[in-house]
Amino acid sequence: MALDPTDFTKCCKNSGVLMVVNCRKENSALKECLTAYYNDPAFHEECKMEYLKEREEFRKTGIPAKKRLQKVPTSM
């Protein structure tokens, strides 16, 4: 049975200090998942294009993406 990457988070929350010992299996599954994405050229290209798009927008507006995505309160 393949583990869901969120299983590591759940295991850590439930294990507390003993997470190092209790969550080895979940940690290994998470590492495998992350390594698969890290080594995927298509994913790397997608991340690069997203970064370049955000950088271009920042250079135009001077506003970071996080600030642009926040709701602006309306005036009365």
PDB file of N, CA and C in Angstrom, residues 28-74:
ATOM      1  N   SER A  28      10.067   8.037   4.887  1.00  0.00           N
ATOM      2  CA  SER A  28      10.654   7.457   3.675  1.00  0.00           C
ATOM      3  C   SER A  28       9.736   7.663   2.473  1.00  0.00           C
ATOM      4  N   ALA A  29       8.441   7.476   2.688  1.00  0.00           N
ATOM      5  CA  ALA A  29       7.476   7.673   1.605  1.00  0.00           C
ATOM      6  C   ALA A  29       7.460   9.131   1.151  1.00  0.00           C
ATOM      7  N   LEU A  30       7.530  10.053   2.096  1.00  0.00           N
ATOM      8  CA  LEU A  30       7.562  11.472   1.768  1.00  0.00           C
ATOM      9  C   LEU A  30       8.817  11.808   0.977  1.00  0.00           C
ATOM     10  N   LYS A  31       9.959  11.299   1.402  1.00  0.00           N
ATOM     11  CA  LYS A  31      11.216  11.545   0.685  1.00  0.00           C
ATOM     12  C   LYS A  31      11.150  11.015  -0.742  1.00  0.00           C
ATOM     13  N   GLU A  32      10.590   9.835  -0.932  1.00  0.00           N
ATOM     14  CA  GLU A  32      10.446   9.263  -2.277  1.00  0.00           C
ATOM     15  C   GLU A  32       9.589  10.156  -3.158  1.00  0.00           C
ATOM     16  N   CYS A  33       8.494  10.657  -2.607  1.00  0.00           N
ATOM     17  CA  CYS A  33       7.589  11.530  -3.347  1.00  0.00           C
ATOM     18  C   CYS A  33       8.301  12.827  -3.741  1.00  0.00           C
ATOM     19  N   LEU A  34       8.969  13.449  -2.793  1.00  0.00           N
ATOM     20  CA  LEU A  34       9.673  14.701  -3.067  1.00  0.00           C
ATOM     21  C   LEU A  34      10.808  14.500  -4.072  1.00  0.00           C
ATOM     22  N   THR A  35      11.520  13.395  -3.958  1.00  0.00           N
ATOM     23  CA  THR A  35      12.624  13.108  -4.876  1.00  0.00           C
ATOM     24  C   THR A  35      12.102  12.909  -6.292  1.00  0.00           C
ATOM     25  N   ALA A  36      10.949  12.286  -6.422  1.00  0.00           N
ATOM     26  CA  ALA A  36      10.363  12.089  -7.752  1.00  0.00           C
ATOM     27  C   ALA A  36      10.075  13.440  -8.412  1.00  0.00           C
ATOM     28  N   TYR A  37       9.516  14.372  -7.658  1.00  0.00           N
ATOM     29  CA  TYR A  37       9.264  15.711  -8.206  1.00  0.00           C
ATOM     30  C   TYR A  37      10.566  16.456  -8.476  1.00  0.00           C
ATOM     31  N   TYR A  38      11.527  16.334  -7.565  1.00  0.00           N
ATOM     32  CA  TYR A  38      12.800  17.029  -7.697  1.00  0.00           C
ATOM     33  C   TYR A  38      13.530  16.595  -8.964  1.00  0.00           C
ATOM     34  N   ASN A  39      13.417  15.333  -9.324  1.00  0.00           N
ATOM     35  CA  ASN A  39      14.118  14.799 -10.487  1.00  0.00           C
ATOM     36  C   ASN A  39      13.301  14.863 -11.776  1.00  0.00           C
ATOM     37  N   ASP A  40      12.095  15.401 -11.734  1.00  0.00           N
ATOM     38  CA  ASP A  40      11.223  15.473 -12.905  1.00  0.00           C
ATOM     39  C   ASP A  40      11.501  16.763 -13.685  1.00  0.00           C
ATOM     40  N   PRO A  41      12.065  16.658 -14.903  1.00  0.00           N
ATOM     41  CA  PRO A  41      12.387  17.859 -15.684  1.00  0.00           C
ATOM     42  C   PRO A  41      11.151  18.701 -16.027  1.00  0.00           C
ATOM     43  N   ALA A  42      10.018  18.079 -16.261  1.00  0.00           N
ATOM     44  CA  ALA A  42       8.801  18.819 -16.596  1.00  0.00           C
ATOM     45  C   ALA A  42       8.352  19.664 -15.397  1.00  0.00           C
ATOM     46  N   PHE A  43       8.431  19.113 -14.198  1.00  0.00           N
ATOM     47  CA  PHE A  43       8.062  19.855 -12.998  1.00  0.00           C
ATOM     48  C   PHE A  43       9.030  21.014 -12.772  1.00  0.00           C
ATOM     49  N   HIS A  44      10.317  20.761 -12.994  1.00  0.00           N
ATOM     50  CA  HIS A  44      11.323  21.813 -12.854  1.00  0.00           C
ATOM     51  C   HIS A  44      11.022  22.960 -13.813  1.00  0.00           C
ATOM     52  N   GLU A  45      10.683  22.639 -15.034  1.00  0.00           N
ATOM     53  CA  GLU A  45      10.369  23.669 -16.039  1.00  0.00           C
ATOM     54  C   GLU A  45       9.111  24.448 -15.642  1.00  0.00           C
ATOM     55  N   GLU A  46       8.105  23.749 -15.134  1.00  0.00           N
ATOM     56  CA  GLU A  46       6.866  24.399 -14.690  1.00  0.00           C
ATOM     57  C   GLU A  46       7.147  25.394 -13.565  1.00  0.00           C
ATOM     58  N   CYS A  47       7.968  24.975 -12.592  1.00  0.00           N
ATOM     59  CA  CYS A  47       8.316  25.864 -11.475  1.00  0.00           C
ATOM     60  C   CYS A  47       9.116  27.065 -11.965  1.00  0.00           C
ATOM     61  N   LYS A  48      10.017  26.830 -12.896  1.00  0.00           N
ATOM     62  CA  LYS A  48      10.828  27.915 -13.424  1.00  0.00           C
ATOM     63  C   LYS A  48       9.963  28.940 -14.146  1.00  0.00           C
ATOM     64  N   MET A  49       9.014  28.466 -14.942  1.00  0.00           N
ATOM     65  CA  MET A  49       8.145  29.380 -15.679  1.00  0.00           C
ATOM     66  C   MET A  49       7.252  30.180 -14.725  1.00  0.00           C
ATOM     67  N   GLU A  50       6.764  29.533 -13.677  1.00  0.00           N
ATOM     68  CA  GLU A  50       5.941  30.230 -12.680  1.00  0.00           C
ATOM     69  C   GLU A  50       6.769  31.313 -11.986  1.00  0.00           C
ATOM     70  N   TYR A  51       8.009  30.971 -11.634  1.00  0.00           N
ATOM     71  CA  TYR A  51       8.893  31.948 -10.996  1.00  0.00           C
ATOM     72  C   TYR A  51       9.153  33.133 -11.927  1.00  0.00           C
ATOM     73  N   LEU A  52       9.474  32.850 -13.178  1.00  0.00           N
ATOM     74  CA  LEU A  52       9.776  33.932 -14.122  1.00  0.00           C
ATOM     75  C   LEU A  52       8.564  34.837 -14.344  1.00  0.00           C
ATOM     76  N   LYS A  53       7.373  34.248 -14.367  1.00  0.00           N
ATOM     77  CA  LYS A  53       6.152  35.034 -14.534  1.00  0.00           C
ATOM     78  C   LYS A  53       5.938  35.959 -13.328  1.00  0.00           C
ATOM     79  N   GLU A  54       6.126  35.417 -12.119  1.00  0.00           N
ATOM     80  CA  GLU A  54       5.969  36.226 -10.909  1.00  0.00           C
ATOM     81  C   GLU A  54       7.037  37.315 -10.838  1.00  0.00           C
ATOM     82  N   ARG A  55       8.261  37.003 -11.247  1.00  0.00           N
ATOM     83  CA  ARG A  55       9.332  37.991 -11.236  1.00  0.00           C
ATOM     84  C   ARG A  55       9.047  39.120 -12.211  1.00  0.00           C
ATOM     85  N   GLU A  56       8.545  38.749 -13.391  1.00  0.00           N
ATOM     86  CA  GLU A  56       8.199  39.762 -14.387  1.00  0.00           C
ATOM     87  C   GLU A  56       7.106  40.696 -13.861  1.00  0.00           C
ATOM     88  N   GLU A  57       6.093  40.110 -13.217  1.00  0.00           N
ATOM     89  CA  GLU A  57       4.998  40.906 -12.657  1.00  0.00           C
ATOM     90  C   GLU A  57       5.509  41.824 -11.535  1.00  0.00           C
ATOM     91  N   PHE A  58       6.423  41.309 -10.714  1.00  0.00           N
ATOM     92  CA  PHE A  58       6.996  42.130  -9.649  1.00  0.00           C
ATOM     93  C   PHE A  58       7.774  43.304 -10.230  1.00  0.00           C
ATOM     94  N   ARG A  59       8.523  43.041 -11.290  1.00  0.00           N
ATOM     95  CA  ARG A  59       9.298  44.111 -11.907  1.00  0.00           C
ATOM     96  C   ARG A  59       8.401  45.186 -12.512  1.00  0.00           C
ATOM     97  N   LYS A  60       7.218  44.790 -12.974  1.00  0.00           N
ATOM     98  CA  LYS A  60       6.266  45.754 -13.536  1.00  0.00           C
ATOM     99  C   LYS A  60       5.602  46.586 -12.438  1.00  0.00           C
ATOM    100  N   THR A  61       5.172  45.895 -11.359  1.00  0.00           N
ATOM    101  CA  THR A  61       4.348  46.548 -10.347  1.00  0.00           C
ATOM    102  C   THR A  61       5.100  46.942  -9.082  1.00  0.00           C
ATOM    103  N   GLY A  62       6.167  46.226  -8.771  1.00  0.00           N
ATOM    104  CA  GLY A  62       6.874  46.453  -7.520  1.00  0.00           C
ATOM    105  C   GLY A  62       6.171  45.842  -6.326  1.00  0.00           C
ATOM    106  N   ILE A  63       5.112  45.073  -6.578  1.00  0.00           N
ATOM    107  CA  ILE A  63       4.331  44.453  -5.511  1.00  0.00           C
ATOM    108  C   ILE A  63       4.564  42.939  -5.556  1.00  0.00           C
ATOM    109  N   PRO A  64       5.023  42.332  -4.443  1.00  0.00           N
ATOM    110  CA  PRO A  64       5.214  40.872  -4.420  1.00  0.00           C
ATOM    111  C   PRO A  64       3.893  40.129  -4.643  1.00  0.00           C
ATOM    112  N   ALA A  65       3.964  38.920  -5.163  1.00  0.00           N
ATOM    113  CA  ALA A  65       2.773  38.121  -5.467  1.00  0.00           C
ATOM    114  C   ALA A  65       1.887  37.932  -4.240  1.00  0.00           C
ATOM    115  N   LYS A  66       2.483  37.713  -3.080  1.00  0.00           N
ATOM    116  CA  LYS A  66       1.687  37.505  -1.867  1.00  0.00           C
ATOM    117  C   LYS A  66       0.836  38.729  -1.556  1.00  0.00           C
ATOM    118  N   LYS A  67       1.398  39.899  -1.734  1.00  0.00           N
ATOM    119  CA  LYS A  67       0.653  41.130  -1.457  1.00  0.00           C
ATOM    120  C   LYS A  67      -0.433  41.356  -2.502  1.00  0.00           C
ATOM    121  N   ARG A  68      -0.151  41.009  -3.773  1.00  0.00           N
ATOM    122  CA  ARG A  68      -1.132  41.197  -4.842  1.00  0.00           C
ATOM    123  C   ARG A  68      -2.337  40.296  -4.659  1.00  0.00           C
ATOM    124  N   LEU A  69      -2.122  39.126  -4.079  1.00  0.00           N
ATOM    125  CA  LEU A  69      -3.204  38.150  -3.943  1.00  0.00           C
ATOM    126  C   LEU A  69      -4.098  38.427  -2.741  1.00  0.00           C
ATOM    127  N   GLN A  70      -3.637  39.287  -1.818  1.00  0.00           N
ATOM    128  CA  GLN A  70      -4.460  39.600  -0.645  1.00  0.00           C
ATOM    129  C   GLN A  70      -5.596  40.510  -1.045  1.00  0.00           C
ATOM    130  N   LYS A  71      -6.719  40.347  -0.382  1.00  0.00           N
ATOM    131  CA  LYS A  71      -7.877  41.187  -0.633  1.00  0.00           C
ATOM    132  C   LYS A  71      -7.617  42.595  -0.098  1.00  0.00           C
ATOM    133  N   VAL A  72      -7.935  43.555  -0.908  1.00  0.00           N
ATOM    134  CA  VAL A  72      -7.786  44.948  -0.495  1.00  0.00           C
ATOM    135  C   VAL A  72      -9.115  45.398   0.094  1.00  0.00           C
ATOM    136  N   PRO A  73      -9.088  45.970   1.309  1.00  0.00           N
ATOM    137  CA  PRO A  73     -10.352  46.432   1.892  1.00  0.00           C
ATOM    138  C   PRO A  73     -10.934  47.563   1.073  1.00  0.00           C
ATOM    139  N   THR A  74     -12.229  47.552   0.932  1.00  0.00           N
ATOM    140  CA  THR A  74     -12.892  48.589   0.161  1.00  0.00           C
ATOM    141  C   THR A  74     -13.148  49.830   1.007  1.00  0.00           C
TER     142      THR A  74
END
